[in-house]
XYZ file of N, CA, C and O in Angstrom:
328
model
N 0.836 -1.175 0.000
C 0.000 0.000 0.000
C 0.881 1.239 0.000
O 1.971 1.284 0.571
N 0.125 2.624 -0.941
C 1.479 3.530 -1.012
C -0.240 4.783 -0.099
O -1.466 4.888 -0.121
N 0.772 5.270 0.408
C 0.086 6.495 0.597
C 0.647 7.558 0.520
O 1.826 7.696 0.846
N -0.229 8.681 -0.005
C -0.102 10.105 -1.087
C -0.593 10.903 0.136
O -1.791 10.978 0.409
N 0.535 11.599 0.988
C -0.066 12.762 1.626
C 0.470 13.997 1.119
O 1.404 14.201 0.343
N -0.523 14.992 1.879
C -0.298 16.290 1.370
C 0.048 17.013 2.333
O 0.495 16.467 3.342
N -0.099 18.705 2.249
C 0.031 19.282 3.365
C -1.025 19.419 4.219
O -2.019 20.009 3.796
N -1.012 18.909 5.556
C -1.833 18.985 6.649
C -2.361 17.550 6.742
O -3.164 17.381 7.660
N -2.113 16.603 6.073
C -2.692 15.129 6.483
C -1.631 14.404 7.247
O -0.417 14.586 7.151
N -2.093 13.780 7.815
C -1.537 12.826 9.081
C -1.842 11.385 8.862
O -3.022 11.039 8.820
N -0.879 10.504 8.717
C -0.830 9.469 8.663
C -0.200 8.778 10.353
O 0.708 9.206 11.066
N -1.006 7.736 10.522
C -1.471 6.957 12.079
C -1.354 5.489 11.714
O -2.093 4.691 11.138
N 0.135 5.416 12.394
C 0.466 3.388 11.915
C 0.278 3.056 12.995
O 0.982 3.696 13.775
N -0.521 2.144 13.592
C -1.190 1.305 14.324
C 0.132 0.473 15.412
O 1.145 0.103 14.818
N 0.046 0.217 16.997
C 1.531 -0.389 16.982
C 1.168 -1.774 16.604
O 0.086 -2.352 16.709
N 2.482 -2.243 16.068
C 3.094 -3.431 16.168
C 2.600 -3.497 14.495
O 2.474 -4.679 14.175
N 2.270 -2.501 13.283
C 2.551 -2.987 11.975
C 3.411 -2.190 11.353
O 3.422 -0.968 11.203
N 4.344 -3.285 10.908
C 5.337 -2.859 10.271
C 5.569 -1.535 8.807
O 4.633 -1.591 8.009
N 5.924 -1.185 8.692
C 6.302 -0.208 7.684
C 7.977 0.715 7.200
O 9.130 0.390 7.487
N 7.584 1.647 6.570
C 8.650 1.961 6.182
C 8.000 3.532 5.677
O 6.790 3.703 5.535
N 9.067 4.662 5.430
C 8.497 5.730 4.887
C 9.797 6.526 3.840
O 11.011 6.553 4.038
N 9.166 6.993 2.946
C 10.262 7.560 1.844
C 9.602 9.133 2.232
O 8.506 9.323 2.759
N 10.548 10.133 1.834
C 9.984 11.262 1.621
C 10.359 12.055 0.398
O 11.278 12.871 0.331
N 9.673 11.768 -0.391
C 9.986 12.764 -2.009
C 9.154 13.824 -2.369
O 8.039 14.027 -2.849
N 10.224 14.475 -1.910
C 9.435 16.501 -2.015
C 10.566 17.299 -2.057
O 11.667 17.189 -1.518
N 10.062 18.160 -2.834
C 10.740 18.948 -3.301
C 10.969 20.452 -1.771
O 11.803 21.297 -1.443
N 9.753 20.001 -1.366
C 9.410 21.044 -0.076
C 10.165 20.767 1.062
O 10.544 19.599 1.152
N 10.533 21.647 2.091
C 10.462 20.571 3.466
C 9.311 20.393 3.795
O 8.268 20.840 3.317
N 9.603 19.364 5.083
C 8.460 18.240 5.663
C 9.391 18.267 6.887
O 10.594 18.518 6.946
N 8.466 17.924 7.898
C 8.449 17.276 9.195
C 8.167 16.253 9.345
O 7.195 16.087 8.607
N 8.465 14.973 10.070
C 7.904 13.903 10.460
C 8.413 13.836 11.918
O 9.490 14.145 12.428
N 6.861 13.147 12.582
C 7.173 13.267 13.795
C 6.451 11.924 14.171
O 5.323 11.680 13.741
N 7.193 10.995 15.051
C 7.193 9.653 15.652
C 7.794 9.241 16.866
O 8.704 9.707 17.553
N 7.034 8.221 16.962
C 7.720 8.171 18.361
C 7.144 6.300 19.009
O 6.613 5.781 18.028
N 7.125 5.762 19.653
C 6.677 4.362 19.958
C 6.172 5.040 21.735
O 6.897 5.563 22.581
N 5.095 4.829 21.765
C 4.341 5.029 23.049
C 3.864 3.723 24.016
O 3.454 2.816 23.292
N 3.816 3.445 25.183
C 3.229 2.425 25.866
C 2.419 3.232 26.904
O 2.645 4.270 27.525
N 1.196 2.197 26.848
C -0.259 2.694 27.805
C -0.570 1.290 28.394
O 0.131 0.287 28.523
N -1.797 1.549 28.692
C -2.428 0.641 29.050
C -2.762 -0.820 28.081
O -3.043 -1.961 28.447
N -2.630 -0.352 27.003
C -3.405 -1.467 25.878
C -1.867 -2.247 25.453
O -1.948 -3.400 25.030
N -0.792 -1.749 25.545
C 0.266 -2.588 25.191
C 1.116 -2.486 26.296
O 2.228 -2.894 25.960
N 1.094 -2.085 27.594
C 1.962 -2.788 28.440
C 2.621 -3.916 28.506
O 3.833 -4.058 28.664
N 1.527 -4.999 28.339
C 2.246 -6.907 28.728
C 3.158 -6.719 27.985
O 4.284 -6.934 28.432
N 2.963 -6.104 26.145
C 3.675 -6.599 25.867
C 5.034 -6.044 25.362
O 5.913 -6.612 24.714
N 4.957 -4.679 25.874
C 6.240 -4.219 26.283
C 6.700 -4.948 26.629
O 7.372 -5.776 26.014
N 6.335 -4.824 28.494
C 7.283 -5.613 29.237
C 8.002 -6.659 28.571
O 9.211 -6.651 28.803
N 7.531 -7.669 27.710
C 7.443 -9.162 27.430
C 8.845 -8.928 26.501
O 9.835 -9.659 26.530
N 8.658 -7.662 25.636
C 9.523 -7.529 24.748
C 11.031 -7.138 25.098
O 12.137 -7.321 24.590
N 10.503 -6.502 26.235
C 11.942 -5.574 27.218
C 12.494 -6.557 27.748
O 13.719 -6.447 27.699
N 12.137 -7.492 28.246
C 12.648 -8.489 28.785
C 13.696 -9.578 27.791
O 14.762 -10.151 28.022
N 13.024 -9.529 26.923
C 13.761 -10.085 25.919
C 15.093 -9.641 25.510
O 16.105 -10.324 25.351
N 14.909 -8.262 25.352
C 15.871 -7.463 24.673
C 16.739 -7.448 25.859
O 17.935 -7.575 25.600
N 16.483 -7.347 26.862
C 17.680 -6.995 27.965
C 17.833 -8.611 28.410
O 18.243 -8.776 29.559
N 17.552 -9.796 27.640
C 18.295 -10.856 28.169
C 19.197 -10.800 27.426
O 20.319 -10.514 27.844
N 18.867 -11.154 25.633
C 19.640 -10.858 24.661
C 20.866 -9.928 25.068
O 21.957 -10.486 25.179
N 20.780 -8.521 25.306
C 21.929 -7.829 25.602
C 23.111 -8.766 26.594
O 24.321 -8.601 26.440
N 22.590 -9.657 27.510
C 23.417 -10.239 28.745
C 24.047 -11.275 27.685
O 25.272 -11.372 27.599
N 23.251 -11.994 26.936
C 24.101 -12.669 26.097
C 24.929 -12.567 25.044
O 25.632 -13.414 24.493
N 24.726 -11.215 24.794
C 25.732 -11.017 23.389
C 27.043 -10.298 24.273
O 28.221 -10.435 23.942
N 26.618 -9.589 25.342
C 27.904 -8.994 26.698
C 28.677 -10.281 26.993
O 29.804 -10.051 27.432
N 28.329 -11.739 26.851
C 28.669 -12.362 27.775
C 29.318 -13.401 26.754
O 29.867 -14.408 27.201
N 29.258 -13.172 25.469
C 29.784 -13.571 24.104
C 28.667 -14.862 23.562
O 29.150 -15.885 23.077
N 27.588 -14.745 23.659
C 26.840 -15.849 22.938
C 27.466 -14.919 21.557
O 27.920 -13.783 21.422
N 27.229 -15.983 20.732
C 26.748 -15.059 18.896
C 25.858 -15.692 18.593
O 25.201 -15.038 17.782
N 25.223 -17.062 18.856
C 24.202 -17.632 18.511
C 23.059 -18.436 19.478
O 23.338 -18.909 20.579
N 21.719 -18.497 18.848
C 20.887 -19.303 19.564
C 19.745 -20.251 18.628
O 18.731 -19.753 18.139
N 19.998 -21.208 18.537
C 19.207 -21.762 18.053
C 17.697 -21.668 18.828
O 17.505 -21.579 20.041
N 16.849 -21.707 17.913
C 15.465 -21.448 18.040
C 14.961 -22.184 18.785
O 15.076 -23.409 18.812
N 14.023 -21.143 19.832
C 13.619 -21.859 21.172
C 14.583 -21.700 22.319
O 14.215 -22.001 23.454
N 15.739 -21.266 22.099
C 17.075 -21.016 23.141
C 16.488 -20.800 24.222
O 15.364 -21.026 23.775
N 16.296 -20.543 25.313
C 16.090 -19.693 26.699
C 17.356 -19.690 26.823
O 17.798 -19.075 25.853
N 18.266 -20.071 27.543
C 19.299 -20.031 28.342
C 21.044 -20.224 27.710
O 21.004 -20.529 26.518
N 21.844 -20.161 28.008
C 22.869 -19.971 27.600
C 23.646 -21.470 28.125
O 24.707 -21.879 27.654
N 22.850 -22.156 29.199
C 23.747 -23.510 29.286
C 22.689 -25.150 29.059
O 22.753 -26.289 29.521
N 21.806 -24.436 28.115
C 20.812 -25.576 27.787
C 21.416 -26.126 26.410
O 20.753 -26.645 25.511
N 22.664 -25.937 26.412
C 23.340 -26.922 25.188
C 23.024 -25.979 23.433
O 23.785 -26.200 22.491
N 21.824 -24.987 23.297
C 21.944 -24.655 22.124
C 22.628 -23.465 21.854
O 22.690 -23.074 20.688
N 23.071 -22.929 22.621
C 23.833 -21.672 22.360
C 25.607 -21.850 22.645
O 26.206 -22.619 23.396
N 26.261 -20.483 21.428
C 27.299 -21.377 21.400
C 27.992 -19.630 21.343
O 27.671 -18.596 20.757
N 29.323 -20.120 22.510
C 30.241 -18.962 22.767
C 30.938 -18.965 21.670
O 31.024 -20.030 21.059
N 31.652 -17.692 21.116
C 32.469 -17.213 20.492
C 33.912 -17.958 21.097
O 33.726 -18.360 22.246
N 35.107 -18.192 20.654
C 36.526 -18.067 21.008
C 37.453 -17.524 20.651
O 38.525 -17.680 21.237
């Protein structure tokens, strides 16, 4: 899907669908964004933050890989760098 805005329309991406944006104008433009958490996507913040800050402990701690399904770093599928 392409969408054609103009001046004064506002385009509203929904969270969690993916996209992308080009800007071809000859004018300037502003774009203004940002990723918000409320009430309606808390869990799954959290769910996601959690993730990301395990990940960080393992790439600090030299995993480079995890095979799918990994949790943990000494359940045999993840494998240190040397």
């Amino acid at each position: 899907h392409i969408a054609d805005l103009r001046p004064g329309d506002v385009f509203f991406c929904p969270s969690g669908w993916w996209h992308t944006t080009v800007v071809k104008s000859a004018e300037p433009s502003i774009t203004f964004g940002g990723n918000y958490v409320d009430n309606s996507n808390h869990d799954e913040f959290n769910a996601r933050w959690r993730e990301y800050v395990t990940m960080q402990k393992l790439v600090a701690s030299g995993i480079t890989r995890i095979e799918h399904g990994g949790k943990a770093p000494n359940d045999g599928r993840a494998s240190k760098q040397t």
